[in-house]
N, CA, C and O atoms as a printed pandas DataFrame, in Angstrom:
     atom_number atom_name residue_name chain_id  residue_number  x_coord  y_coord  z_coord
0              1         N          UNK        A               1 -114.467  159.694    4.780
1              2        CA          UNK        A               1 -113.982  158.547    5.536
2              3         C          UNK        A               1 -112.599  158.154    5.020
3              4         O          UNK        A               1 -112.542  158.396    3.814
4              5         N          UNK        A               2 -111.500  157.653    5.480
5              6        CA          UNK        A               2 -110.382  157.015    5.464
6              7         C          UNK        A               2 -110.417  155.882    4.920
7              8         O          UNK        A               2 -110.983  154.931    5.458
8              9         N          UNK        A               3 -109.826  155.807    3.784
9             10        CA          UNK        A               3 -109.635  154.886    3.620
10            11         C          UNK        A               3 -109.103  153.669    4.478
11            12         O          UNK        A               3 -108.097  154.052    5.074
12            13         N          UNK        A               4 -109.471  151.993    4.848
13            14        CA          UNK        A               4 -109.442  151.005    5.717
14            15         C          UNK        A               4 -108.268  150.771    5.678
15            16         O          UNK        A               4 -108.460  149.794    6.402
16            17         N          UNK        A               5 -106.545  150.725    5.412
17            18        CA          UNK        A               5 -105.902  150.608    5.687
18            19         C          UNK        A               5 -105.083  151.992    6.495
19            20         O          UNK        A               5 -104.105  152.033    7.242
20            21         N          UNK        A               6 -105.728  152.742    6.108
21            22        CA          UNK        A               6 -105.464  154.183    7.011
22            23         C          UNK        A               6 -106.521  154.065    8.211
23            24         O          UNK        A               6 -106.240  154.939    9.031
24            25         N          UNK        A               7 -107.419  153.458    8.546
25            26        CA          UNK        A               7 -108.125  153.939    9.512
26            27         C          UNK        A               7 -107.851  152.478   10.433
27            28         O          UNK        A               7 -108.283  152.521   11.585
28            29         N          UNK        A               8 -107.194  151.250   10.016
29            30        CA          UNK        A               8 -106.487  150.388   10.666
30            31         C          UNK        A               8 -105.416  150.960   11.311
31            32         O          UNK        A               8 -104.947  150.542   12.369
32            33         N          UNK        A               9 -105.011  151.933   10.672
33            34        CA          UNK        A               9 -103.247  152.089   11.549
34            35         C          UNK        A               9 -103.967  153.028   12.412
35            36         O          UNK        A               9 -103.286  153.025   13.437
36            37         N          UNK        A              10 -104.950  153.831   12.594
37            38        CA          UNK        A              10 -105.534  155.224   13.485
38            39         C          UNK        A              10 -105.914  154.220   14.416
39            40         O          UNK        A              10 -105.446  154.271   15.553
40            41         N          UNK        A              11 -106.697  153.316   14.088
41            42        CA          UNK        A              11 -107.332  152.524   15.447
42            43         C          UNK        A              11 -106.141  152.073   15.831
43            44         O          UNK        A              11 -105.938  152.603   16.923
44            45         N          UNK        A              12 -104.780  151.049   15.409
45            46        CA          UNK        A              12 -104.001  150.359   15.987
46            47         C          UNK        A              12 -103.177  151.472   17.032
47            48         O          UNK        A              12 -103.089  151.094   18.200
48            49         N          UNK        A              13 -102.772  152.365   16.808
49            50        CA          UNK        A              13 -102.009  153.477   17.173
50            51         C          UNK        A              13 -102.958  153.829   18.325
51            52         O          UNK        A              13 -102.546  153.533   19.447
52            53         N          UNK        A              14 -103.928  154.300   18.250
53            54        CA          UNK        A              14 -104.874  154.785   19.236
54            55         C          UNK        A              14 -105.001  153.740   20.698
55            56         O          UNK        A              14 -105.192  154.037   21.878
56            57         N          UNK        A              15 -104.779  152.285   19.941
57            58        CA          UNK        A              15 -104.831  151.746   21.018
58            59         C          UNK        A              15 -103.870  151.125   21.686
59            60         O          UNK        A              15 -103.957  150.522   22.756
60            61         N          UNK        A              16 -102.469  151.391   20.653
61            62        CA          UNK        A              16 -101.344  151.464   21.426
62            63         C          UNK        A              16 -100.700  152.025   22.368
63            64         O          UNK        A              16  -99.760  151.668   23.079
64            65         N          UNK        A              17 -101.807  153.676   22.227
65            66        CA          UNK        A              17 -101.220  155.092   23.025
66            67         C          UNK        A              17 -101.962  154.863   24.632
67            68         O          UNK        A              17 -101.433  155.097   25.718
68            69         N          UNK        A              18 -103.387  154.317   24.358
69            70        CA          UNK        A              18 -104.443  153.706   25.256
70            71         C          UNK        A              18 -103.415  152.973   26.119
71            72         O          UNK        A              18 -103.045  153.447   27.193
72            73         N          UNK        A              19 -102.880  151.608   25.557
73            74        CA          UNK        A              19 -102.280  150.674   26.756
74            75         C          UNK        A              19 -100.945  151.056   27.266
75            76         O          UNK        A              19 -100.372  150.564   28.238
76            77         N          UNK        A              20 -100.467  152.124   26.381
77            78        CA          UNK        A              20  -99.156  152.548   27.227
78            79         C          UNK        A              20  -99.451  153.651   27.740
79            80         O          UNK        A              20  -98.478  153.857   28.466
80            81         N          UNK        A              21  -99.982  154.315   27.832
81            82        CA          UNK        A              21 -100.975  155.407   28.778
82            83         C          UNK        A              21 -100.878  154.716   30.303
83            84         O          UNK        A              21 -100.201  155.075   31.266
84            85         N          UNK        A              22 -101.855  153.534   30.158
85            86        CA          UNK        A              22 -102.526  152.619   31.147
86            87         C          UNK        A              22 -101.630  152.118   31.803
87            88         O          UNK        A              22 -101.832  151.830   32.982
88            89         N          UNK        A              23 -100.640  151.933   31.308
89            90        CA          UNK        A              23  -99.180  151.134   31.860
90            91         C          UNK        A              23  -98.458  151.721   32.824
91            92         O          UNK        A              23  -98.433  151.608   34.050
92            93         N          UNK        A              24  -97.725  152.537   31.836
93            94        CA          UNK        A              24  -96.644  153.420   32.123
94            95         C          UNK        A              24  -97.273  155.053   32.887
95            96         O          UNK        A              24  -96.454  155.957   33.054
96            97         N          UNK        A              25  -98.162  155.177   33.128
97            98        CA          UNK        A              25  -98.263  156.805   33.047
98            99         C          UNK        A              25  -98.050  157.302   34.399
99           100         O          UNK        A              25  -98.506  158.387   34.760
100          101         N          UNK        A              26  -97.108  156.244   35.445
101          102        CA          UNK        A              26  -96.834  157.013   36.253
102          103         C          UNK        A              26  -95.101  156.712   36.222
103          104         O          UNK        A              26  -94.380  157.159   37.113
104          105         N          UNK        A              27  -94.666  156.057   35.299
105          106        CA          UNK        A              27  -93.137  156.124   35.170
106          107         C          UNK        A              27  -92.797  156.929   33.992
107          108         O          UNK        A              27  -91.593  156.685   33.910
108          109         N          UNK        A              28  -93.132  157.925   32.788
109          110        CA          UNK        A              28  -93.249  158.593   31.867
110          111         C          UNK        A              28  -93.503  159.677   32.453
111          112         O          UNK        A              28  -94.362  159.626   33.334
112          113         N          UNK        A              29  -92.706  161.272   32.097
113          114        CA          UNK        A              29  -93.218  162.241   32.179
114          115         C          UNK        A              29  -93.989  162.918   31.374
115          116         O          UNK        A              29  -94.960  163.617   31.660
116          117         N          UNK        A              30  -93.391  162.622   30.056
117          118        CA          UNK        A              30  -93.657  163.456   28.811
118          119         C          UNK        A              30  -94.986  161.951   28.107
119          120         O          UNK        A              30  -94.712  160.796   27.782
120          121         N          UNK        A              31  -96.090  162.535   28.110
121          122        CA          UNK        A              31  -96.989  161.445   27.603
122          123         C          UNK        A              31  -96.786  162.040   25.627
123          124         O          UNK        A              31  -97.747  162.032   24.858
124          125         N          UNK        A              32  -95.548  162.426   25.263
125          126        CA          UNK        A              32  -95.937  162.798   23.803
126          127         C          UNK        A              32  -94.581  160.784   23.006
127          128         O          UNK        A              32  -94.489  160.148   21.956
128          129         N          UNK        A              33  -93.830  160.726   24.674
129          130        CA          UNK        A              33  -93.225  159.685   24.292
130          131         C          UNK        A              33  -94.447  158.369   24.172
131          132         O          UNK        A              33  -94.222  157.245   23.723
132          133         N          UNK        A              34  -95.329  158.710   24.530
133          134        CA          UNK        A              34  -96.212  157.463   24.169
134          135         C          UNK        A              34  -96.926  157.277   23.181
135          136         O          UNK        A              34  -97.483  156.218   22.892
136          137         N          UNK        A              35  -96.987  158.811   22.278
137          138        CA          UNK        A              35  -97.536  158.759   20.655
138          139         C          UNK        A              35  -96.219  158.862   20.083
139          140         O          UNK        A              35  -96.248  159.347   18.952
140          141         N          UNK        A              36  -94.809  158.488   20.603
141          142        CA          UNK        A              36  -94.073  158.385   19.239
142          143         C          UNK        A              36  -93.829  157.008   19.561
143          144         O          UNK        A              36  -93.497  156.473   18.504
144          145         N          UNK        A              37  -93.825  155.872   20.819
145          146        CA          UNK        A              37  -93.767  154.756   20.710
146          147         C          UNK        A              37  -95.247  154.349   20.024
147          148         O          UNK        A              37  -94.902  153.985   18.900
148          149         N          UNK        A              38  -95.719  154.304   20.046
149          150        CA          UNK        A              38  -97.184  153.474   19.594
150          151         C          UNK        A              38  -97.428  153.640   17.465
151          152         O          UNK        A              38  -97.660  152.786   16.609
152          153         N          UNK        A              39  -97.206  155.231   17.384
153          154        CA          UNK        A              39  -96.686  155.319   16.013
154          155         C          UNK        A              39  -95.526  154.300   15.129
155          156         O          UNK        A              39  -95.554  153.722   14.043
156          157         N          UNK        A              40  -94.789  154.402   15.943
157          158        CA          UNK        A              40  -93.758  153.436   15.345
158          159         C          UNK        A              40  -94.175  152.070   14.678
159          160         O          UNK        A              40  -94.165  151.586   13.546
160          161         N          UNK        A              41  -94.755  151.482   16.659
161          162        CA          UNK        A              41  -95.298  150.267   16.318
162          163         C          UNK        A              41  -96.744  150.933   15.102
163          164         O          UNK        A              41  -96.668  150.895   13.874
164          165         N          UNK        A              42  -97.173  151.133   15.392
165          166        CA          UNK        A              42  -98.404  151.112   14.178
166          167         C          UNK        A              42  -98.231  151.259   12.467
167          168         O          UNK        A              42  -98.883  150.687   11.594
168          169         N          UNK        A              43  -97.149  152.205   12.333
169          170        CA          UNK        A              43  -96.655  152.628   11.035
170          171         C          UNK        A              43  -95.711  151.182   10.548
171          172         O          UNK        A              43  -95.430  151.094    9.353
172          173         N          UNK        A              44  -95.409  150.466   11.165
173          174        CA          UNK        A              44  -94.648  149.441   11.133
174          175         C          UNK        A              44  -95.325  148.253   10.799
175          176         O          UNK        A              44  -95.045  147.262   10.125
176          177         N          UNK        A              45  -96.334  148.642   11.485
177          178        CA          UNK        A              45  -97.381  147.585   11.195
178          179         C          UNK        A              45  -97.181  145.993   12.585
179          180         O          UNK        A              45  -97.494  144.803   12.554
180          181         N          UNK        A              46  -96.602  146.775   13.472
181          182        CA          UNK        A              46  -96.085  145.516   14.787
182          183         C          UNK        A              46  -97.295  145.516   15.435
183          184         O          UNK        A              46  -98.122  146.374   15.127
184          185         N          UNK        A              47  -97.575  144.576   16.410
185          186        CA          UNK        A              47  -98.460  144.419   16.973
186          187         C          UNK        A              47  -97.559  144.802   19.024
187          188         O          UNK        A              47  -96.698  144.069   19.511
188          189         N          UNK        A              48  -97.949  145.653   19.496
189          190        CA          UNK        A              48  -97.127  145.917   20.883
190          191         C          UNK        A              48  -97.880  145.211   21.758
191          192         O          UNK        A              48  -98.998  145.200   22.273
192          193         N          UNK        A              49  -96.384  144.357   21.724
193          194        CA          UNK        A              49  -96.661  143.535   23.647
194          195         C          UNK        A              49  -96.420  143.746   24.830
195          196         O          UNK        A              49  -95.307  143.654   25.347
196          197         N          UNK        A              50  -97.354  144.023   25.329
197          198        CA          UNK        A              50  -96.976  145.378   26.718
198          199         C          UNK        A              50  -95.516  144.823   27.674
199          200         O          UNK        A              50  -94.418  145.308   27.946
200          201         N          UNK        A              51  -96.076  143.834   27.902
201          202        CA          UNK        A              51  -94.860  143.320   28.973
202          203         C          UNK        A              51  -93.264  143.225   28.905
203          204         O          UNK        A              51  -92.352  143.743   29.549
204          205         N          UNK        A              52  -93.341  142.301   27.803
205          206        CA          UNK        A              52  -92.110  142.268   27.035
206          207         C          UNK        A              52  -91.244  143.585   26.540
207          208         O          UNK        A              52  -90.031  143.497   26.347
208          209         N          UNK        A              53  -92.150  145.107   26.309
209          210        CA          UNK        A              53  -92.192  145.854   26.077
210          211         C          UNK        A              53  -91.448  146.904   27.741
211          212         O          UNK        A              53  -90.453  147.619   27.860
212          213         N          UNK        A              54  -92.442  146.522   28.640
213          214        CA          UNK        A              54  -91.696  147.197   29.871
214          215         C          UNK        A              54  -90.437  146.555   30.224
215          216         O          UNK        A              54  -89.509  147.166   30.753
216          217         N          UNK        A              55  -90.409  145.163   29.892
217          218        CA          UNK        A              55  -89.361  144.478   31.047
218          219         C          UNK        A              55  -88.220  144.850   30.006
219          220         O          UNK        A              55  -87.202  145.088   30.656
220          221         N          UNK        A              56  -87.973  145.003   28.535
221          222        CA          UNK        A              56  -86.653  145.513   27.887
222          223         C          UNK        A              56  -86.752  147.258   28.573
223          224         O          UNK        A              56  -85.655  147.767   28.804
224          225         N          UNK        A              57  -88.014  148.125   28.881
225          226        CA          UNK        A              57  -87.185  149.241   28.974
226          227         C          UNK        A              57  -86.753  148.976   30.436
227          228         O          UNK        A              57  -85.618  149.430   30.579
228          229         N          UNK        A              58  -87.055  148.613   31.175
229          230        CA          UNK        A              58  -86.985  148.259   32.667
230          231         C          UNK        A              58  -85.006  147.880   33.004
231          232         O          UNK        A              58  -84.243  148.173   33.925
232          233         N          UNK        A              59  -84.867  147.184   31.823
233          234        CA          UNK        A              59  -83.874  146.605   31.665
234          235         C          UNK        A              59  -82.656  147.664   30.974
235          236         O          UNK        A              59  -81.486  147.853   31.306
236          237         N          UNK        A              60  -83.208  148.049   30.246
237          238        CA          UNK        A              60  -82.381  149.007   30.033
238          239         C          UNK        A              60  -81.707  150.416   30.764
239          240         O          UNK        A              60  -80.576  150.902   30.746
240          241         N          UNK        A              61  -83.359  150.919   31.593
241          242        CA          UNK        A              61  -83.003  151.891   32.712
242          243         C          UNK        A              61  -82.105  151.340   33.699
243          244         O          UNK        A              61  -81.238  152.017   34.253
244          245         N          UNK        A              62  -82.342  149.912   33.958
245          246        CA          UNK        A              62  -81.297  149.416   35.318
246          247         C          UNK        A              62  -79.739  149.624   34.839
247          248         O          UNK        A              62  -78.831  149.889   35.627
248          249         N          UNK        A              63  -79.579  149.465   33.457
249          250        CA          UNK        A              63  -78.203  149.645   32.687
250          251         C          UNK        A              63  -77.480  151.283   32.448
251          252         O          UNK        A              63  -76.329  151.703   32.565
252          253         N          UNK        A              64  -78.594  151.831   32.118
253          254        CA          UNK        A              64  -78.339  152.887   32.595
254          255         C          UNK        A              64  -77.611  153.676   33.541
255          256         O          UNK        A              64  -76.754  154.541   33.357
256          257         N          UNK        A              65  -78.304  153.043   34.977
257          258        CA          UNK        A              65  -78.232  153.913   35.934
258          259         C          UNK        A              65  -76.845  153.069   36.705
259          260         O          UNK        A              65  -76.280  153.506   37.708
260          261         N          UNK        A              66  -76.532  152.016   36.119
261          262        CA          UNK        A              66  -75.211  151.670   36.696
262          263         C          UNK        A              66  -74.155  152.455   36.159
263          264         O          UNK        A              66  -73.217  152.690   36.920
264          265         N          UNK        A              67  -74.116  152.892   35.044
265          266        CA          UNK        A              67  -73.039  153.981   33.821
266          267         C          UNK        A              67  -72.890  155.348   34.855
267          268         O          UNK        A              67  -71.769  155.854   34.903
268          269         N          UNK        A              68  -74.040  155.992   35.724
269          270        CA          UNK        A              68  -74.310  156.744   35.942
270          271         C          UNK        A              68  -73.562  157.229   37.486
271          272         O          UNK        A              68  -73.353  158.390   37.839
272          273         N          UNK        A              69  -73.253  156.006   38.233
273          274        CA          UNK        A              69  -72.908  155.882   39.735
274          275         C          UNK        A              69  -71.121  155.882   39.283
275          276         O          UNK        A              69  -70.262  155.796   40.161
């Protein structure tokens, strides 16, 4: 068994990958970007807030795609 601060970050991560799965998985191609966002937050020890979370990338793609035209 894992030791409980290792098997805190497996569950937190797991269920970070879970709600951005659930979220995002039809604006994401590559679902390996959703185990390196959720890692982050987990290894970090953050707690991910979905929303707040889409509406900065949301925000950022719109910035993007003005650079782009």
């Amino acid at each position: 068994m894992l030791p409980e601060t290792i098997q805190q970050k497996v569950d937190q991560y797991r269920g970070f990958y879970i709600s951005l799965k659930n979220e995002l998985k039809w604006k994401v191609a590559d679902p390996k970007q959703f185990m390196a966002i959720a890692s982050m937050y987990a290894v970090k020890g953050k707690s991910l807030q979905l929303q707040p979370y889409i509406e900065l990338s949301d925000y950022i793609k719109n910035q993007v795609e003005c650079f782009l035209h």
